[in-house]
Short mmCIF file of C-alpha atoms in Angstrom, two decimals:
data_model
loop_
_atom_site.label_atom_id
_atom_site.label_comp_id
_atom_site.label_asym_id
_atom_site.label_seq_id
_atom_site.Cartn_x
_atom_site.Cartn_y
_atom_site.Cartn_z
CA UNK A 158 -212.18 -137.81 228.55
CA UNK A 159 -209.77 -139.81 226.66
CA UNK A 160 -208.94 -142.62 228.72
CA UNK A 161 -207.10 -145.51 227.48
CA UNK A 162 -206.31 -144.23 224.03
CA UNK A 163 -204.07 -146.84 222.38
CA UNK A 164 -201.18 -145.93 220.86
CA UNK A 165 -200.80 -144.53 217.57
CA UNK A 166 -199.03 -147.13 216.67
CA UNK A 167 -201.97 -149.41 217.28
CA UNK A 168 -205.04 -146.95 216.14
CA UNK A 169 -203.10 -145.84 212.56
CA UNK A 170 -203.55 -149.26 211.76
CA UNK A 171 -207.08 -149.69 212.76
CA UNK A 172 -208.38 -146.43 211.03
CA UNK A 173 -206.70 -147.41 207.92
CA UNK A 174 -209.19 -150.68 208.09
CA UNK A 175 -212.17 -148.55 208.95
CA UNK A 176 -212.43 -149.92 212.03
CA UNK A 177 -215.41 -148.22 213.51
CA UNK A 178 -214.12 -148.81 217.63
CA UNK A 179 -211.11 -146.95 216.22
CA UNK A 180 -212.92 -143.70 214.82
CA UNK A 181 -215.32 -144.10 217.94
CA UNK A 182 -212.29 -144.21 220.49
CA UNK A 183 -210.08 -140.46 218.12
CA UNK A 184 -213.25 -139.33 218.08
CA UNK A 185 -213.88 -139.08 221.48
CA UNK A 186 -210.59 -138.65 222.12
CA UNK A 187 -209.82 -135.06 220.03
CA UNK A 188 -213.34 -133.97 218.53
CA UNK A 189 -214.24 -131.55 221.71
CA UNK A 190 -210.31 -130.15 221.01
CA UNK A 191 -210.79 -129.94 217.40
CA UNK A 192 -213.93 -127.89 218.22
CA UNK A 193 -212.34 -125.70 220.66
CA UNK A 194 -209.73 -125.03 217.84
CA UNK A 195 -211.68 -124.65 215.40
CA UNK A 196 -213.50 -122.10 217.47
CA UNK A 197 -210.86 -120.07 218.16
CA UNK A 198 -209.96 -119.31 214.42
CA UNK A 199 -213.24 -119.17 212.62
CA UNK A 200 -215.76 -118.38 215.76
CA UNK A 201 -218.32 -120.36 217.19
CA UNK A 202 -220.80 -120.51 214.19
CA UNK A 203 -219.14 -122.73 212.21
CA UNK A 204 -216.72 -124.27 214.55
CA UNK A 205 -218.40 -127.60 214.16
CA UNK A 206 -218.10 -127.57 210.57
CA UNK A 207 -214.60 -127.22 210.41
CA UNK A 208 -214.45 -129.41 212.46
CA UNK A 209 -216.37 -132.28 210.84
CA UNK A 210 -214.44 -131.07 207.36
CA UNK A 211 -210.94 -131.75 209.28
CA UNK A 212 -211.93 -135.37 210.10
CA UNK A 213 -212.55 -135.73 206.35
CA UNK A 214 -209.35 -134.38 205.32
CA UNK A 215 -208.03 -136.16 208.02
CA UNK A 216 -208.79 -139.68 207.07
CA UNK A 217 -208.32 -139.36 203.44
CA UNK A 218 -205.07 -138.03 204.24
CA UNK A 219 -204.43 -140.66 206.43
CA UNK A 220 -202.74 -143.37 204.55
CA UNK A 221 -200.09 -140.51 203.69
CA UNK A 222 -199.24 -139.58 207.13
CA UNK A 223 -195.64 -139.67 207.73
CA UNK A 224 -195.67 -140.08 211.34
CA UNK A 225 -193.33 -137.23 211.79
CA UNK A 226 -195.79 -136.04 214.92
CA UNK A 227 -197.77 -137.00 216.78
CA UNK A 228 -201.51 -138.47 215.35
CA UNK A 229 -203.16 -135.54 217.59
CA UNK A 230 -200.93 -132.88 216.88
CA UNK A 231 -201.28 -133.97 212.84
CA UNK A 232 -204.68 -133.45 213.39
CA UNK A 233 -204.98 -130.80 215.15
CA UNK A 234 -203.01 -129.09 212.21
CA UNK A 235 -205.31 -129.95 209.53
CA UNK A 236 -207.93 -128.90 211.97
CA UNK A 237 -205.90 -125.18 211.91
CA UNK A 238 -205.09 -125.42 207.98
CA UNK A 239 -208.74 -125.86 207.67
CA UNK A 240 -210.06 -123.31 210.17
CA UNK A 241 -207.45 -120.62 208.45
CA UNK A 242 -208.90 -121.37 205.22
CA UNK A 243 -212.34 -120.83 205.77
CA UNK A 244 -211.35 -117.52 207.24
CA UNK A 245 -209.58 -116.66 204.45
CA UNK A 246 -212.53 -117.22 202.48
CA UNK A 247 -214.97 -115.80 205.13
CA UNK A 248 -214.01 -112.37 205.47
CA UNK A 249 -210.79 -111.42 203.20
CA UNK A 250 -210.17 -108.60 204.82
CA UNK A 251 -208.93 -110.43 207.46
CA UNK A 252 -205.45 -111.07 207.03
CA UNK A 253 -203.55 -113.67 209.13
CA UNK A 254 -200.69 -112.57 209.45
CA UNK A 255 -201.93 -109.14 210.67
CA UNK A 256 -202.78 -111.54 213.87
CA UNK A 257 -198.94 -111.94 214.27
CA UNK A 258 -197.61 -108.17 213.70
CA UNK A 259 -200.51 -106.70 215.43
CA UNK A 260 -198.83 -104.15 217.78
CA UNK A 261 -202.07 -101.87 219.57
CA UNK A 262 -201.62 -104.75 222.71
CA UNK A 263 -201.70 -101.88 225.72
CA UNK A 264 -203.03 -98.92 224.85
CA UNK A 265 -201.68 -96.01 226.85
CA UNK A 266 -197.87 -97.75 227.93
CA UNK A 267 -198.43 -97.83 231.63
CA UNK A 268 -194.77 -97.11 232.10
CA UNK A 269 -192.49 -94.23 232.28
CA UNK A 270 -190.03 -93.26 230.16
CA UNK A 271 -187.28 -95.07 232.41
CA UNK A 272 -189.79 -98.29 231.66
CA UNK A 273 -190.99 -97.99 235.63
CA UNK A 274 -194.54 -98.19 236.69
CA UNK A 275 -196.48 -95.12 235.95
CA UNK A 276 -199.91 -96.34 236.54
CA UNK A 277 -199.30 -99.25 238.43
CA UNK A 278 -201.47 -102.52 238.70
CA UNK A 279 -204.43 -102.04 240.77
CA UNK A 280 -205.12 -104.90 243.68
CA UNK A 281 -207.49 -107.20 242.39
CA UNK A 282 -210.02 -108.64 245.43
CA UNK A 283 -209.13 -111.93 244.33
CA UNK A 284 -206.66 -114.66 244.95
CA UNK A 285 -207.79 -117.91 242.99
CA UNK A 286 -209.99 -118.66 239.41
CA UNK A 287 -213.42 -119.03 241.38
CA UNK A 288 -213.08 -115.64 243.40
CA UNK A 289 -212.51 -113.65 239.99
CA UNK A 290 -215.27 -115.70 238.51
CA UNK A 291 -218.01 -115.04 241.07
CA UNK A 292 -218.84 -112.00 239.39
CA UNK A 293 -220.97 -112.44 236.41
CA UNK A 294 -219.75 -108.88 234.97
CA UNK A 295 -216.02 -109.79 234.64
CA UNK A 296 -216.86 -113.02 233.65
CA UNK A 297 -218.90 -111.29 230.80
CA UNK A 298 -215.46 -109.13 230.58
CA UNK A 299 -213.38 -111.47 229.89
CA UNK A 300 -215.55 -113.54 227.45
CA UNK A 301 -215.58 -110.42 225.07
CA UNK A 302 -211.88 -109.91 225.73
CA UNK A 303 -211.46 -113.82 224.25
CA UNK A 304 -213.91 -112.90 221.60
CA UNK A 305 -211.90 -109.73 220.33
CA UNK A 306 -208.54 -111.44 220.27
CA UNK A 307 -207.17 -111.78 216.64
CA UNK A 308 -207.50 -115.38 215.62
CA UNK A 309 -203.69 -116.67 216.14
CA UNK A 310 -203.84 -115.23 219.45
CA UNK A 311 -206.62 -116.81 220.37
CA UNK A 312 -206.05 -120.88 218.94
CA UNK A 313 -202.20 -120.51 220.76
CA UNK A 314 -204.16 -119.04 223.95
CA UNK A 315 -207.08 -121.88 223.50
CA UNK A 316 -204.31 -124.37 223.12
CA UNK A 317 -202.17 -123.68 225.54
CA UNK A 318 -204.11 -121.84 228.44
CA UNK A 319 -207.04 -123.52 228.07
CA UNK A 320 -206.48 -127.00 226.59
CA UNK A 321 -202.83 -127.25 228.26
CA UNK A 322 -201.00 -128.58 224.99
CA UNK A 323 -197.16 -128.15 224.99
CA UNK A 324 -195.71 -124.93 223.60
CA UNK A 325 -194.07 -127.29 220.37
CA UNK A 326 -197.08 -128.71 219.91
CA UNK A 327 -198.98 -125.60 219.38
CA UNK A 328 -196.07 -124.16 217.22
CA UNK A 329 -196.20 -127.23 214.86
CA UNK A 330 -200.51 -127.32 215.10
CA UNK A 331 -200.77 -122.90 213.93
CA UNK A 332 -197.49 -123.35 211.49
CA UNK A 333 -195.55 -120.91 213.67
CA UNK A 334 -192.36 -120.64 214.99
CA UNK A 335 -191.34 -121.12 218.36
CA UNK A 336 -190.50 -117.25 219.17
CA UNK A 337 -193.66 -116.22 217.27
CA UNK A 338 -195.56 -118.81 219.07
CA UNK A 339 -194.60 -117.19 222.24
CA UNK A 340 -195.16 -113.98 221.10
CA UNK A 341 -198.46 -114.97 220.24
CA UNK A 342 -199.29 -116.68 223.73
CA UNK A 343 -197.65 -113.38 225.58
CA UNK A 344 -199.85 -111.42 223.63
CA UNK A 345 -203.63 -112.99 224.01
CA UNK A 346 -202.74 -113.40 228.07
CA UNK A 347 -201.78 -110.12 228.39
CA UNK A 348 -204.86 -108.98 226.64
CA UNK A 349 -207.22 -110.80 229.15
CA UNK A 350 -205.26 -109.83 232.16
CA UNK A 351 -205.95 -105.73 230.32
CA UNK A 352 -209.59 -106.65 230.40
CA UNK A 353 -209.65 -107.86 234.31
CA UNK A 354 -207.40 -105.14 235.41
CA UNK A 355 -209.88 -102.62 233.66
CA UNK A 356 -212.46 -104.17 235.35
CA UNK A 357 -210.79 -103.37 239.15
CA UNK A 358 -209.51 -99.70 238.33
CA UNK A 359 -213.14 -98.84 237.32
CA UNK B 104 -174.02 -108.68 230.66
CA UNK B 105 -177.29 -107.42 231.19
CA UNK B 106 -178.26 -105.10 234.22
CA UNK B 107 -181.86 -105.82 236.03
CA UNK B 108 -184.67 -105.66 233.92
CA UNK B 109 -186.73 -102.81 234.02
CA UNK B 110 -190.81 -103.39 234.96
CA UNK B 111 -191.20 -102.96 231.20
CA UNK B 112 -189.04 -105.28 230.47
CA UNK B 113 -190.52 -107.62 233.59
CA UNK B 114 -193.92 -107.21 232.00
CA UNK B 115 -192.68 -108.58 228.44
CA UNK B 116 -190.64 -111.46 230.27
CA UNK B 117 -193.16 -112.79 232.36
CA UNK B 118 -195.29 -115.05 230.54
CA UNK B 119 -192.04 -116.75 229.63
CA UNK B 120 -190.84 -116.64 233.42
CA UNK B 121 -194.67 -118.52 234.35
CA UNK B 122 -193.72 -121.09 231.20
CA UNK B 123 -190.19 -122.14 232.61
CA UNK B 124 -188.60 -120.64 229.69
CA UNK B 125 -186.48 -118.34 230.72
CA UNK B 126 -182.42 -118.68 230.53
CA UNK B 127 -180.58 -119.25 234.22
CA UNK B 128 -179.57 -115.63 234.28
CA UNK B 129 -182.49 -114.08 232.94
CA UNK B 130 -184.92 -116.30 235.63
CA UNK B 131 -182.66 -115.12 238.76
CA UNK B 132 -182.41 -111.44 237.46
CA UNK B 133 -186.35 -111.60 236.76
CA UNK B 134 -186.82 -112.78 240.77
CA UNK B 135 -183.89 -110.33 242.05
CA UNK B 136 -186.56 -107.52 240.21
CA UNK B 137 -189.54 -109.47 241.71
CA UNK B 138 -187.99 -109.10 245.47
CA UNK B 139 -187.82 -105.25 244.92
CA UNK B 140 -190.81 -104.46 242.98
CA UNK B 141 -194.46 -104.91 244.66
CA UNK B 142 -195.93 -103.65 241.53
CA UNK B 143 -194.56 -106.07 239.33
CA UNK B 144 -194.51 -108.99 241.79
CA UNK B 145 -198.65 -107.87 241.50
CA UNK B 146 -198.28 -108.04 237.81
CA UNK B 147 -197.10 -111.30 237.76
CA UNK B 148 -199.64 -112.56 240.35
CA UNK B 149 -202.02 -111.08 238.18
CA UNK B 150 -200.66 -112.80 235.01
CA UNK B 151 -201.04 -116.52 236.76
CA UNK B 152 -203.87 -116.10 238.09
CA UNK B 153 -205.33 -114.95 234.54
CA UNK B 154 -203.82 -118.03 233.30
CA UNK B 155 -205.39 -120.41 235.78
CA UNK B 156 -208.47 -118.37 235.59
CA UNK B 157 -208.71 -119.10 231.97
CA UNK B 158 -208.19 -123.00 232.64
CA UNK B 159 -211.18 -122.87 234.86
CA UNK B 160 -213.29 -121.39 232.09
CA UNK B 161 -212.17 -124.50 229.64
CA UNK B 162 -213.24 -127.18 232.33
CA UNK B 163 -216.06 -125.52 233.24
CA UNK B 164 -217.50 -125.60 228.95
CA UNK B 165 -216.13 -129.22 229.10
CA UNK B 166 -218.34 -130.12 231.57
CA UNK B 167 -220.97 -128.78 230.11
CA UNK B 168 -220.82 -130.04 226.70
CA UNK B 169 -221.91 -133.67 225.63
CA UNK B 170 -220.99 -134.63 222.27
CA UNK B 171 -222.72 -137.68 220.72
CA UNK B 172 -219.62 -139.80 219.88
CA UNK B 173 -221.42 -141.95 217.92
CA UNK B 174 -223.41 -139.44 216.08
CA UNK B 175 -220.56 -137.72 214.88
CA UNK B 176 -218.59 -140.93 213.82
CA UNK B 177 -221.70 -141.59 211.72
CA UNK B 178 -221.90 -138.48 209.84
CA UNK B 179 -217.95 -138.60 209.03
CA UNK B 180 -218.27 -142.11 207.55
CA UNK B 181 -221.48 -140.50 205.50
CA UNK B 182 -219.52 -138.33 204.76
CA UNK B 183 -216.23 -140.33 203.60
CA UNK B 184 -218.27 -142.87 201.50
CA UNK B 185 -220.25 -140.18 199.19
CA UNK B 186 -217.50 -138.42 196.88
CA UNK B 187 -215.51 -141.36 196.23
CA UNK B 188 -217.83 -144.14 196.25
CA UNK B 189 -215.67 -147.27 195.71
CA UNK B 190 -217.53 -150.22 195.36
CA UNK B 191 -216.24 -153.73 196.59
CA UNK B 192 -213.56 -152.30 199.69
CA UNK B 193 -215.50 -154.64 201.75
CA UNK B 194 -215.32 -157.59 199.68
CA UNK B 195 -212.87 -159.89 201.57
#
């Protein structure tokens, strides 16, 4: 998708002079990722607005950028400061850092009291991506499992599982440490692998 | 020191163990459990294939999807010129 992206070294330059290949080749280059981030804070309604407000921000903010990361991962954070905000302002009940301290992961502990298997995994008739995702149902399953993950969860998740983005990275794009970036990431796959296992011990 | 982890403890440990980021001694006591445990050696079967499962997903909406480059680039320069609409940047 983003093939021969020049440097940032070389682009910083050019989108300081409005240099229209420039936006054309970041563009290309990070709007489907902004999206996808975007997405995974505020939903899919106004995903592309948040996105389109985070170029804005980004290239006003631009000549200011003090090159202390990366031009995608800068972006990528104003993408998240952006997203968080409009959630703040969309529901404020929703608290972000309830997305962090949220403990209900696994309902009933599937372990004994000497932390051994009491209900142990069940076999799932499947050994690569495409077997589990020839059925429509779990598919379905684990949409709504993405969908009810608390926001954080989901953009480290998004980021890491899904758009492969190094774990500092993601830590420097959500504002997070690097323990409670983990923590986050530990959480949201263990919450999808919940949903898929439900679906084989029905 | 620390004795073997217990499947609780596997469970909690292994989405660091898939990520490489587990110390030495925690990574070979985490695969001494693995040896002895078919239940969490299934867990953590489970837990990569959820992981590669959900990379599948992502390609499969990339492929999909078709974003007008151009379109977009237009609408953020719009956008950019209307608050702040300094006249004469072109000029030389």
């Amino acid at each position: 998708m983003n093939q021969q992206l020049p440097s940032d070294d070389e682009l910083i330059p050019r989108l300081l002079a409005h240099d229209d290949a420039a936006y054309a080749q970041v563009v290309s280059a990070y709007h489907g990722l902004m999206v996808h981030l975007a997405r995974a804070i505020v939903g899919p309604a106004i995903a592309d607005e948040v996105a389109q407000e985070a170029w804005l921000a980004v290239l006003r903010a631009l000549p200011r950028f003090e090159r202390r990361s990366s031009l995608k991962t800068w972006i990528l954070r104003i993408v998240s400061n952006t997203a968080k905000t409009r959630l703040r302002h969309e529901s404020r009940t929703v608290n972000l850092e309830d997305a962090l301290g949220d403990q209900a992961s696994i309902d009933p502990s599937p372990f004994n009291a000497a932390g051994r298997w009491a209900s142990p995994p069940a076999v799932w008739h499947a050994d690569t991506p495409d077997d589990l995702l020839t059925s429509q149902e779990l598919r379905a399953c684990i949409d709504a499992s993405l969908s009810a993950l608390p926001p954080m969860q989901r953009a480290a998740l998004t980021l890491r599982d899904m758009q492969g983005l190094d774990m500092e990275s993601i830590c420097k794009v959500l504002e997070v440490s690097e323990s409670n970036g983990r923590v986050l990431l530990h959480r949201a796959r263990n919450r999808i692998q919940a949903a898929i296992e439900e679906f084989y011990q029905r | 020191m620390k004795m073997m982890p217990s499947c609780r403890e596997i469970t909690e440990q292994a989405s660091d163990y898939l990520d490489q980021n587990l110390s030495p001694w925690e990574r070979a006591a985490f695969r001494m459990h693995l040896l002895m445990c078919v239940y969490c050696r299934r867990h953590v079967k489970h837990l990569g294939l959820t992981v590669s499962t959900l990379g599948k997903i992502a390609a499969e909406e990339d492929a999909r999807k078709n974003d007008d480059i151009q379109q977009i680039v237009e609408l953020i320069k719009q956008q950019l010129d209307k608050p702040t609409e300094q006249k004469g940047e072109e000029c030389r």
